[in-house]
Amino acid sequence: MAAPVDSHRGWFPALALGVTFLKCILINSYHSTDFEVHRNWLAITHSLPVSQWYHENTSEWTLDYPPLFAWFEYGLSHAAKHFDRNMLVVQNLNYASPATVLFQRLSVIFTDGLFIYAVRQWCDIVKEQKPNKDLMKRPDLIVSVLLLWNFGLLVVDHIHFQYNGFLSGLLLLSVARHSQTRHLEGALLFSVLLNLKHIYLYIAPAYGIYLLRSYCFTQDNPGGSVRWQSFSPVRLVALGSIVLSVTAVSLGPFFAMGQLPQVLSRLFPFKRGLCHAYWAPNFWALYNVVDKALSVLGLRLRLLDEATLPEASMTGGLVQEFHHSILPSISPSFTLVCTLLSILPAVLCLWHRPDPRAFLRCLVLCALGSFMFGWHVHEKAILIAILPLSILAVENREDAGIFLMLATTGHASLFPLLFTAAELPTKVLLMLMFVTYSFPALKHLHSGRGSLLHPLEALYILGLVAVGILCEIVYPLSPWQQRLPFLPLLVTSVYCALGVCSSFLRLYVSLWRSSQSSKDKLQ
């Protein structure tokens, strides 16, 4: 009898090759200043000694990623010199020859191979846990499309320009290894990821608690509580050795040169202000607009003196510190406290129930809590929550509804990143492709119990269409465009912030329900 054929062999390569072909088509699309950022980093790491990497400031786009990413750029630079050596000259600011564009675009596509491999690993995990013979209802197929064809990764990496696919591949592969109980390998991958891009500190609490609880403590009591006597110092030392070794490789040379303070000042520039120039759709976007509304109302009612109010820099689209007019101004330490409080319930639940899916849910909540309340959050950071949530969406009906809400809202909030008229059809088409697949596919997968979204959520998502038409088509043609250029960004961020906040709250409701269900089973 013939051996069974791996059912992934047909459709998975087709999906991967298809999205790779699409990325190649996008090579000549608009690219943002991030393209010049990474070209400059190629030049810095290739042309200058290591001791100057974090001091060089010829360009305003100084090196502000951890040293391991700098070494990644250094490795790429040796391939770049075969395309166009002039891109590796530090003084060649805003250099974008056709060969340079081709190389940098191909470098993103090539490193996305790690992301494709990580998705393939998750196909196996999801298929084992929830098998289905109906191809259209197979969770492994659906999760592959949701990840490989993710709208956010396509527009941010392959139009706007960044390396999120490569980094997200490391994240998904790390989580997959923990799901396969290969904890040391998972810890190693996350340590590497953290030393490539420090934004993943957002989710470090989930990793720390999960590894401590599920790896360092080897046994539970009959009721599910931790058995303190089962703590293994040897395992803790093994984990610590991995983390410290990777960190030593990354930061060690700069520590030896006495440059660690300089590196850290680049990695954590707190003087950039509470919000990015383009507000992320989080709690602080709502806070800012309430402060602005109160100040305008106070002036209209003559309760405030305009001369005493701070300059309205927060709506000027600049990266800088500013003071709120009416509400208390926010400090970095206050955002840290808010962030820790927002993720604390998720971390405590993970401590009490340290299984792989609880870890994944906690990871999403840590990412989203940090996005909601963090200091100077970039709008692109929403992808750290959306991508892992894609996996939960194919396994749980309630998570599927939350995913549709968060993904649609988070992706819509990225529209202003591509502000040129030429890219409007591209981003609309890519968004329609993702939405028209994800909604029916998840509804079909979780069929039998009504809509995945509440009526108000469905109405809110329809409102996103109206906001998009207003901001992308109507407003640019209006006379207000010259007087209030920041208004479309404000409207997009504030409206999308409502959807992100709703998703955050729903995730916690889902977490509470699953915790109650687990308690009932134990009783």
Coordinates of C-alpha atoms in Angstrom, one line a residue:
M1 CA 0.0 0.0 0.0
A2 CA 1.4 3.4 -1.0
A3 CA 2.5 5.8 1.8
P4 CA 0.2 8.7 2.4
V5 CA 1.2 11.8 0.6
D6 CA 1.8 15.0 2.6
S7 CA -1.2 17.1 1.9
H8 CA 0.9 20.3 2.3
R9 CA 3.0 19.5 -0.8
G10 CA 0.5 20.9 -3.3
W11 CA -1.1 24.0 -1.8
F12 CA 1.6 25.3 0.6
P13 CA 4.3 25.8 -2.0
A14 CA 1.7 27.4 -4.3
L15 CA 0.8 29.9 -1.6
A16 CA 4.4 30.7 -0.8
L17 CA 5.4 31.1 -4.4
G18 CA 2.4 33.1 -5.2
V19 CA 3.0 35.7 -2.5
T20 CA 6.7 35.8 -3.4
F21 CA 5.8 36.6 -7.0
L22 CA 3.5 39.4 -5.7
K23 CA 6.4 40.8 -3.7
C24 CA 8.6 40.8 -6.8
I25 CA 5.8 42.8 -8.6
L26 CA 6.0 45.4 -5.8
I27 CA 9.7 46.0 -6.2
N28 CA 9.3 49.3 -8.0
S29 CA 6.6 50.6 -5.7
Y30 CA 6.9 53.7 -3.6
H31 CA 9.3 53.3 -0.6
S32 CA 9.4 55.4 2.6
T33 CA 12.3 57.0 4.4
D34 CA 12.8 53.6 6.1
F35 CA 14.4 52.6 2.8
E36 CA 17.1 55.3 3.3
V37 CA 17.3 54.3 7.0
H38 CA 18.4 50.8 6.1
R39 CA 20.6 51.9 3.2
N40 CA 22.4 54.2 5.6
W41 CA 22.9 51.4 8.1
L42 CA 24.3 49.2 5.3
A43 CA 26.8 52.0 4.6
I44 CA 27.7 52.6 8.3
T45 CA 28.3 48.9 9.1
H46 CA 30.3 48.3 5.9
S47 CA 32.4 51.4 5.8
L48 CA 33.1 52.3 9.4
P49 CA 34.8 50.4 12.3
V50 CA 32.5 48.9 14.9
S51 CA 33.5 51.6 17.4
Q52 CA 31.8 54.3 15.3
W53 CA 28.6 52.5 14.5
Y54 CA 26.6 54.1 17.3
H55 CA 28.3 57.5 17.1
E56 CA 28.0 58.1 13.3
N57 CA 25.4 60.9 12.6
T58 CA 26.0 62.1 9.1
S59 CA 22.4 61.2 8.4
E60 CA 19.5 61.9 10.6
W61 CA 18.7 58.2 10.4
T62 CA 21.2 57.0 12.9
L63 CA 21.6 53.4 13.9
D64 CA 19.0 52.7 16.6
Y65 CA 18.5 48.9 16.5
P66 CA 20.4 46.5 18.7
P67 CA 23.9 45.4 17.7
L68 CA 22.8 42.0 16.4
F69 CA 20.7 43.8 13.7
A70 CA 23.7 45.9 12.9
W71 CA 25.7 42.7 12.2
F72 CA 22.8 41.6 10.1
E73 CA 23.1 44.8 8.0
Y74 CA 26.9 44.2 7.9
G75 CA 26.3 40.8 6.4
L76 CA 23.9 42.2 3.8
S77 CA 26.4 44.9 2.9
H78 CA 28.8 42.3 1.6
A79 CA 26.1 41.2 -0.9
A80 CA 25.1 44.8 -1.6
K81 CA 28.6 45.7 -2.9
H82 CA 28.0 43.4 -5.9
F83 CA 24.9 45.4 -6.9
D84 CA 26.1 49.0 -6.4
R85 CA 29.1 50.0 -4.2
N86 CA 27.9 53.6 -4.0
M87 CA 25.0 52.6 -1.7
L88 CA 27.7 51.8 0.9
V89 CA 29.1 55.3 1.0
V90 CA 27.9 57.0 4.2
Q91 CA 27.9 60.5 2.6
N92 CA 25.6 59.3 -0.3
L93 CA 22.4 60.5 1.5
N94 CA 19.1 59.5 0.0
Y95 CA 20.9 57.3 -2.6
A96 CA 18.4 55.1 -4.5
S97 CA 19.8 53.9 -7.7
P98 CA 17.9 51.1 -9.5
A99 CA 20.5 48.6 -8.4
T100 CA 20.1 49.7 -4.8
V101 CA 16.4 49.5 -4.9
L102 CA 16.6 46.0 -6.4
F103 CA 19.1 44.8 -3.8
Q104 CA 17.2 46.1 -0.8
R105 CA 13.9 44.8 -2.1
L106 CA 15.4 41.4 -2.8
S107 CA 17.0 41.3 0.6
V108 CA 13.6 41.6 2.3
I109 CA 12.1 38.9 -0.1
F110 CA 15.0 36.5 0.5
T111 CA 15.0 36.9 4.3
D112 CA 11.2 36.3 4.3
G113 CA 12.2 32.6 3.7
L114 CA 12.5 32.3 7.4
F115 CA 8.9 33.5 7.8
I116 CA 7.7 31.0 5.2
Y117 CA 9.5 28.2 7.1
A118 CA 7.9 29.3 10.4
V119 CA 4.4 29.3 8.9
R120 CA 5.0 25.8 7.5
Q121 CA 5.9 24.7 11.1
W122 CA 2.6 26.1 12.4
C123 CA 0.7 24.3 9.6
D124 CA 1.9 21.0 11.1
I125 CA 1.0 22.0 14.7
V126 CA -2.5 23.3 13.8
K127 CA -3.3 20.3 11.6
E128 CA -2.4 17.9 14.4
Q129 CA -4.6 19.7 16.9
K130 CA -7.6 20.3 14.6
P131 CA -7.6 17.9 11.6
N132 CA -10.2 18.4 8.9
K133 CA -10.5 16.6 5.5
D134 CA -12.5 19.4 3.9
L135 CA -9.8 21.6 2.2
M136 CA -11.8 24.8 2.6
K137 CA -12.2 24.1 6.3
R138 CA -8.7 23.1 7.0
P139 CA -7.2 25.3 9.7
D140 CA -3.6 24.7 8.4
L141 CA -4.6 26.1 5.0
I142 CA -6.5 29.1 6.5
V143 CA -3.7 30.0 8.9
S144 CA -1.2 29.8 6.0
V145 CA -3.2 32.4 4.0
L146 CA -3.7 34.6 7.0
L147 CA 0.0 34.7 7.7
L148 CA 1.7 34.5 4.3
W149 CA -0.7 36.9 2.7
N150 CA -1.0 39.2 5.7
F151 CA -1.9 42.7 4.4
G152 CA 0.2 44.5 7.0
L153 CA 3.4 42.6 6.2
L154 CA 3.0 43.1 2.5
V155 CA 2.5 46.9 2.7
V156 CA 4.9 47.6 5.5
D157 CA 7.8 45.4 4.2
H158 CA 7.4 45.3 0.5
I159 CA 6.1 48.8 -0.2
H160 CA 6.9 51.0 2.8
F161 CA 10.1 49.0 3.4
Q162 CA 11.2 47.1 6.6
Y163 CA 12.2 43.6 7.6
N164 CA 9.2 42.6 9.7
G165 CA 8.7 39.3 7.9
F166 CA 12.2 38.0 8.8
L167 CA 11.7 39.1 12.5
S168 CA 8.1 37.8 12.6
G169 CA 9.4 34.5 11.3
L170 CA 11.8 34.2 14.3
L171 CA 8.9 35.0 16.6
L172 CA 6.5 32.4 15.2
L173 CA 9.3 29.8 15.0
S174 CA 10.2 30.5 18.7
V175 CA 6.5 30.1 19.8
A176 CA 6.2 26.9 17.6
R177 CA 9.2 25.4 19.4
H178 CA 7.6 26.0 22.8
S179 CA 4.4 24.5 21.5
Q180 CA 6.5 21.4 20.6
T181 CA 8.1 21.5 24.1
R182 CA 11.5 22.4 22.6
H183 CA 11.9 25.1 25.2
L184 CA 15.6 25.8 25.0
E185 CA 15.5 26.2 21.3
G186 CA 12.5 28.5 21.6
A187 CA 14.3 30.5 24.3
L188 CA 17.4 30.8 22.0
L189 CA 15.3 32.0 19.1
F190 CA 13.6 34.6 21.2
S191 CA 16.9 35.8 22.7
V192 CA 18.2 36.3 19.1
L193 CA 15.0 38.1 18.2
L194 CA 15.2 40.5 21.2
N195 CA 18.8 41.3 20.2
L196 CA 17.7 42.0 16.7
K197 CA 14.9 44.4 17.5
H198 CA 14.2 45.5 21.1
I199 CA 10.5 46.2 20.4
Y200 CA 10.0 42.6 21.3
L201 CA 10.6 43.5 24.9
Y202 CA 6.8 44.1 24.7
I203 CA 6.3 40.3 24.9
A204 CA 9.2 39.4 27.1
P205 CA 7.0 39.1 30.3
A206 CA 5.0 36.3 28.5
Y207 CA 8.2 34.4 27.7
G208 CA 9.7 34.9 31.2
I209 CA 6.6 33.6 33.1
Y210 CA 5.9 30.8 30.7
L211 CA 9.5 29.4 30.7
L212 CA 9.7 29.8 34.5
R213 CA 6.4 28.1 35.1
S214 CA 6.4 25.3 32.4
Y215 CA 10.1 24.6 32.1
C216 CA 11.8 25.5 35.4
F217 CA 9.0 24.0 37.5
T218 CA 8.7 20.4 36.3
Q219 CA 5.5 19.3 38.2
D220 CA 2.1 20.6 39.2
N221 CA -0.2 19.7 42.1
P222 CA -3.4 17.7 41.3
G223 CA -5.4 21.0 41.3
G224 CA -3.1 22.5 38.7
S225 CA -1.2 24.8 41.1
V226 CA 2.6 24.9 41.0
R227 CA 4.5 22.4 43.0
W228 CA 7.3 24.5 44.5
Q229 CA 9.5 21.5 45.3
S230 CA 9.7 20.7 41.6
F231 CA 11.8 23.8 40.8
S232 CA 14.9 22.9 38.9
P233 CA 17.9 25.3 39.4
V234 CA 19.7 23.4 36.6
R235 CA 17.0 24.3 34.1
L236 CA 17.0 27.9 35.2
V237 CA 20.8 28.1 34.7
A238 CA 20.4 26.6 31.3
L239 CA 17.9 29.2 30.3
G240 CA 19.9 32.0 31.8
S241 CA 23.0 30.8 30.0
I242 CA 21.3 31.0 26.7
V243 CA 19.9 34.5 27.3
L244 CA 23.2 35.8 28.7
S245 CA 25.3 34.2 25.9
V246 CA 23.2 35.8 23.1
T247 CA 23.2 39.2 24.9
A248 CA 27.0 39.0 25.5
V249 CA 27.6 38.3 21.8
S250 CA 25.4 41.3 20.9
L251 CA 26.3 43.9 23.5
G252 CA 29.6 42.5 24.7
P253 CA 31.9 44.3 22.2
F254 CA 30.3 47.6 23.0
F255 CA 30.5 47.0 26.7
A256 CA 34.3 46.3 26.3
M257 CA 34.7 49.5 24.4
G258 CA 32.9 51.5 27.1
Q259 CA 30.1 52.4 24.6
L260 CA 27.1 50.6 26.3
P261 CA 25.5 53.9 27.5
Q262 CA 25.8 55.3 24.0
V263 CA 24.1 52.2 22.5
L264 CA 21.3 52.3 25.1
S265 CA 20.7 56.0 24.4
R266 CA 20.1 55.1 20.8
L267 CA 17.8 52.2 21.6
F268 CA 15.7 54.1 24.1
P269 CA 15.3 57.7 22.9
F270 CA 12.7 58.9 25.4
K271 CA 12.9 62.5 24.2
R272 CA 11.0 61.6 21.1
G273 CA 7.6 62.1 22.8
L274 CA 4.6 60.2 23.9
C275 CA 3.3 59.6 20.3
H276 CA 5.0 59.1 17.0
A277 CA 4.5 61.7 14.3
Y278 CA 1.8 59.5 12.9
W279 CA -0.2 58.5 15.9
A280 CA -0.6 54.8 16.6
P281 CA -4.2 53.9 17.1
N282 CA -3.9 53.3 20.8
F283 CA -5.2 54.7 24.1
W284 CA -3.0 57.8 23.9
A285 CA -4.5 58.7 20.5
L286 CA -7.9 58.9 22.3
Y287 CA -6.3 60.8 25.2
N288 CA -4.7 63.3 22.9
V289 CA -7.9 64.0 21.0
V290 CA -9.9 64.4 24.2
D291 CA -7.3 66.9 25.4
K292 CA -7.5 68.8 22.1
A293 CA -11.3 68.8 22.2
L294 CA -11.4 70.1 25.8
S295 CA -9.0 72.9 24.9
V296 CA -11.0 73.9 21.9
L297 CA -14.2 73.8 23.9
G298 CA -12.6 75.8 26.7
L299 CA -11.5 78.5 24.2
R300 CA -14.9 78.6 22.6
L301 CA -16.6 79.1 26.0
R302 CA -13.9 81.6 27.0
L303 CA -12.9 79.5 30.0
L304 CA -9.3 79.4 28.9
D305 CA -6.8 82.0 27.7
E306 CA -5.1 80.9 24.5
A307 CA -1.8 82.6 25.5
T308 CA -1.5 80.3 28.5
L309 CA -1.9 77.1 26.5
P310 CA 1.1 75.2 25.2
E311 CA 1.7 75.1 21.4
A312 CA -0.5 72.5 19.7
S313 CA 2.5 70.5 18.6
M314 CA 0.9 67.1 19.1
T315 CA -1.2 67.6 16.0
G316 CA 1.6 69.0 13.9
G317 CA 3.0 65.7 12.8
L318 CA 6.4 66.2 14.4
V319 CA 8.4 63.7 16.5
Q320 CA 9.0 65.7 19.7
E321 CA 8.0 66.1 23.3
F322 CA 4.9 68.1 23.9
H323 CA 2.6 69.0 26.8
H324 CA -1.1 68.5 27.0
S325 CA -3.3 71.6 27.3
I326 CA -5.9 70.4 29.8
L327 CA -5.3 66.8 30.8
P328 CA -2.1 65.9 32.7
S329 CA 1.0 65.4 30.5
I330 CA 2.2 61.8 30.3
S331 CA 5.8 60.7 31.3
P332 CA 7.6 57.6 30.1
S333 CA 7.5 56.2 33.6
F334 CA 3.7 56.6 33.7
T335 CA 3.3 54.7 30.4
L336 CA 5.5 51.9 31.8
V337 CA 3.2 51.6 34.9
C338 CA 0.1 51.6 32.7
T339 CA 1.6 49.0 30.4
L340 CA 2.6 46.7 33.3
L341 CA -0.9 47.0 34.8
S342 CA -2.5 46.2 31.5
I343 CA -0.6 43.0 31.0
L344 CA -0.6 41.9 34.7
P345 CA -3.9 39.9 34.6
A346 CA -2.7 38.0 31.4
V347 CA 0.6 37.1 33.0
L348 CA -1.1 35.9 36.2
C349 CA -3.4 33.7 34.2
L350 CA -0.5 32.3 32.4
W351 CA 1.2 31.5 35.7
H352 CA -1.8 29.5 36.9
R353 CA -2.4 27.8 33.5
P354 CA 0.9 27.5 31.6
D355 CA -0.1 25.6 28.5
P356 CA 1.0 26.5 25.0
R357 CA -2.3 28.2 24.0
A358 CA -2.4 30.2 27.2
F359 CA 1.1 31.3 26.4
L360 CA 0.1 32.4 22.9
R361 CA -2.9 34.3 24.3
C362 CA -0.7 36.0 26.9
L363 CA 1.8 36.9 24.2
V364 CA -0.9 38.6 22.2
L365 CA -2.2 40.5 25.2
C366 CA 1.3 41.6 26.2
A367 CA 1.9 42.9 22.6
L368 CA -1.5 44.6 22.5
G369 CA -1.2 46.1 26.1
S370 CA 2.2 47.5 25.2
F371 CA 0.8 48.9 22.0
M372 CA -2.1 50.4 23.8
F373 CA -0.2 52.1 26.6
G374 CA 3.5 52.2 25.6
W375 CA 5.7 55.3 25.0
H376 CA 6.2 56.5 21.5
V377 CA 4.6 53.4 19.9
H378 CA 4.9 53.0 16.1
E379 CA 1.7 52.1 14.3
K380 CA 3.4 49.1 12.7
A381 CA 3.8 47.4 16.1
I382 CA 0.2 46.3 15.8
L383 CA 1.5 43.4 13.7
I384 CA 3.2 41.9 16.7
A385 CA -0.3 41.2 18.0
I386 CA -2.1 40.4 14.8
L387 CA 0.2 37.7 13.5
P388 CA 0.1 35.4 16.6
L389 CA -3.6 36.0 16.9
S390 CA -4.0 34.5 13.4
I391 CA -3.1 31.1 14.9
L392 CA -5.7 31.4 17.7
A393 CA -8.3 32.5 15.2
V394 CA -8.3 29.1 13.5
E395 CA -8.6 27.2 16.8
N396 CA -11.3 29.2 18.7
R397 CA -14.5 30.8 17.5
E398 CA -14.3 33.8 19.8
D399 CA -10.7 34.4 18.9
A400 CA -11.7 34.4 15.3
G401 CA -14.1 37.2 15.8
I402 CA -11.5 39.2 17.8
F403 CA -9.0 38.6 15.0
L404 CA -11.3 39.9 12.3
M405 CA -11.9 43.0 14.3
L406 CA -8.3 43.7 15.3
A407 CA -6.8 42.7 11.9
T408 CA -9.2 44.8 9.9
T409 CA -8.8 47.8 12.2
G410 CA -5.0 47.5 12.6
H411 CA -4.5 47.1 8.8
A412 CA -6.8 50.0 8.1
S413 CA -4.7 52.1 10.4
L414 CA -1.7 51.5 8.2
F415 CA -3.2 53.1 5.1
P416 CA -1.7 56.5 5.7
L417 CA 1.8 54.9 5.5
L418 CA 1.3 54.7 1.8
F419 CA 0.2 58.3 1.1
T420 CA 1.0 58.6 -2.6
A421 CA -1.9 58.5 -5.1
A422 CA -0.1 55.8 -7.2
E423 CA -0.2 53.4 -4.2
L424 CA -3.9 53.9 -3.5
P425 CA -5.2 51.1 -5.9
T426 CA -2.5 48.7 -4.6
K427 CA -3.3 49.1 -0.9
V428 CA -7.1 49.0 -1.5
L429 CA -6.7 45.8 -3.7
L430 CA -4.4 44.1 -1.1
M431 CA -6.8 45.0 1.7
L432 CA -9.8 43.7 -0.2
M433 CA -8.0 40.4 -1.0
F434 CA -7.2 39.9 2.7
V435 CA -10.7 40.8 4.0
T436 CA -12.7 38.9 1.3
Y437 CA -10.7 35.8 2.2
S438 CA -10.4 36.0 6.0
F439 CA -14.1 36.8 6.8
P440 CA -15.7 33.9 4.8
A441 CA -12.9 31.4 5.5
L442 CA -13.1 31.9 9.3
K443 CA -16.9 31.9 9.2
H444 CA -16.9 28.7 7.2
L445 CA -14.3 27.1 9.6
H446 CA -16.4 28.0 12.7
S447 CA -19.8 27.6 11.0
G448 CA -23.0 26.7 12.8
R449 CA -23.4 29.4 15.5
G450 CA -24.1 32.7 13.8
S451 CA -21.9 35.6 12.9
L452 CA -18.4 35.9 14.3
L453 CA -18.9 39.7 14.9
H454 CA -21.4 41.5 17.1
P455 CA -23.8 43.8 15.1
L456 CA -22.1 46.9 16.5
E457 CA -18.7 45.5 15.5
A458 CA -20.0 44.9 11.9
L459 CA -21.3 48.4 11.8
Y460 CA -18.0 49.8 13.1
I461 CA -16.1 47.9 10.3
L462 CA -18.4 49.4 7.7
G463 CA -17.5 52.8 9.2
L464 CA -13.9 52.0 8.4
V465 CA -14.9 52.1 4.7
A466 CA -16.4 55.5 5.1
V467 CA -13.3 56.8 7.0
G468 CA -11.1 55.4 4.2
I469 CA -13.1 57.1 1.5
L470 CA -13.2 60.4 3.4
C471 CA -9.5 60.4 4.2
E472 CA -8.1 58.9 1.0
I473 CA -10.3 60.4 -1.7
V474 CA -12.5 63.3 -0.5
Y475 CA -10.2 65.2 1.9
P476 CA -7.2 65.5 -0.5
L477 CA -9.5 67.3 -2.9
S478 CA -10.9 69.7 -0.3
P479 CA -9.5 73.1 0.5
W480 CA -8.8 72.0 4.1
Q481 CA -5.9 69.8 2.9
Q482 CA -3.6 72.8 3.0
R483 CA -4.7 74.3 6.3
L484 CA -5.1 71.0 8.3
P485 CA -2.9 68.4 6.6
F486 CA -2.7 66.3 9.8
L487 CA -6.5 65.9 10.1
P488 CA -6.8 62.6 8.0
L489 CA -4.1 61.0 10.2
L490 CA -5.9 62.1 13.3
V491 CA -9.3 60.8 12.1
T492 CA -7.8 57.5 11.0
S493 CA -5.9 57.0 14.3
V494 CA -8.7 57.9 16.6
Y495 CA -11.3 55.8 14.8
C496 CA -9.0 52.8 14.6
A497 CA -8.1 53.3 18.2
L498 CA -11.7 52.5 19.1
G499 CA -11.5 49.2 17.3
V500 CA -8.1 48.3 18.9
C501 CA -9.4 49.1 22.4
S502 CA -12.5 47.0 21.8
S503 CA -10.3 44.1 20.7
F504 CA -8.1 44.4 23.7
L505 CA -11.1 44.3 26.0
R506 CA -12.6 41.4 24.2
L507 CA -9.4 39.4 24.5
Y508 CA -9.5 39.9 28.2
V509 CA -13.2 38.8 28.3
S510 CA -12.2 35.7 26.3
L511 CA -9.3 35.1 28.7
W512 CA -11.6 35.3 31.7
R513 CA -14.1 32.9 30.2
S514 CA -11.4 30.3 29.4
S515 CA -10.1 30.7 33.0
Q516 CA -13.5 30.1 34.4
S517 CA -14.0 27.1 32.1
S518 CA -10.7 25.6 33.3
K519 CA -11.7 26.1 36.9
D520 CA -15.1 24.4 36.4
K521 CA -13.4 21.4 34.8
L522 CA -11.0 21.1 37.7
Q523 CA -13.9 21.2 40.2

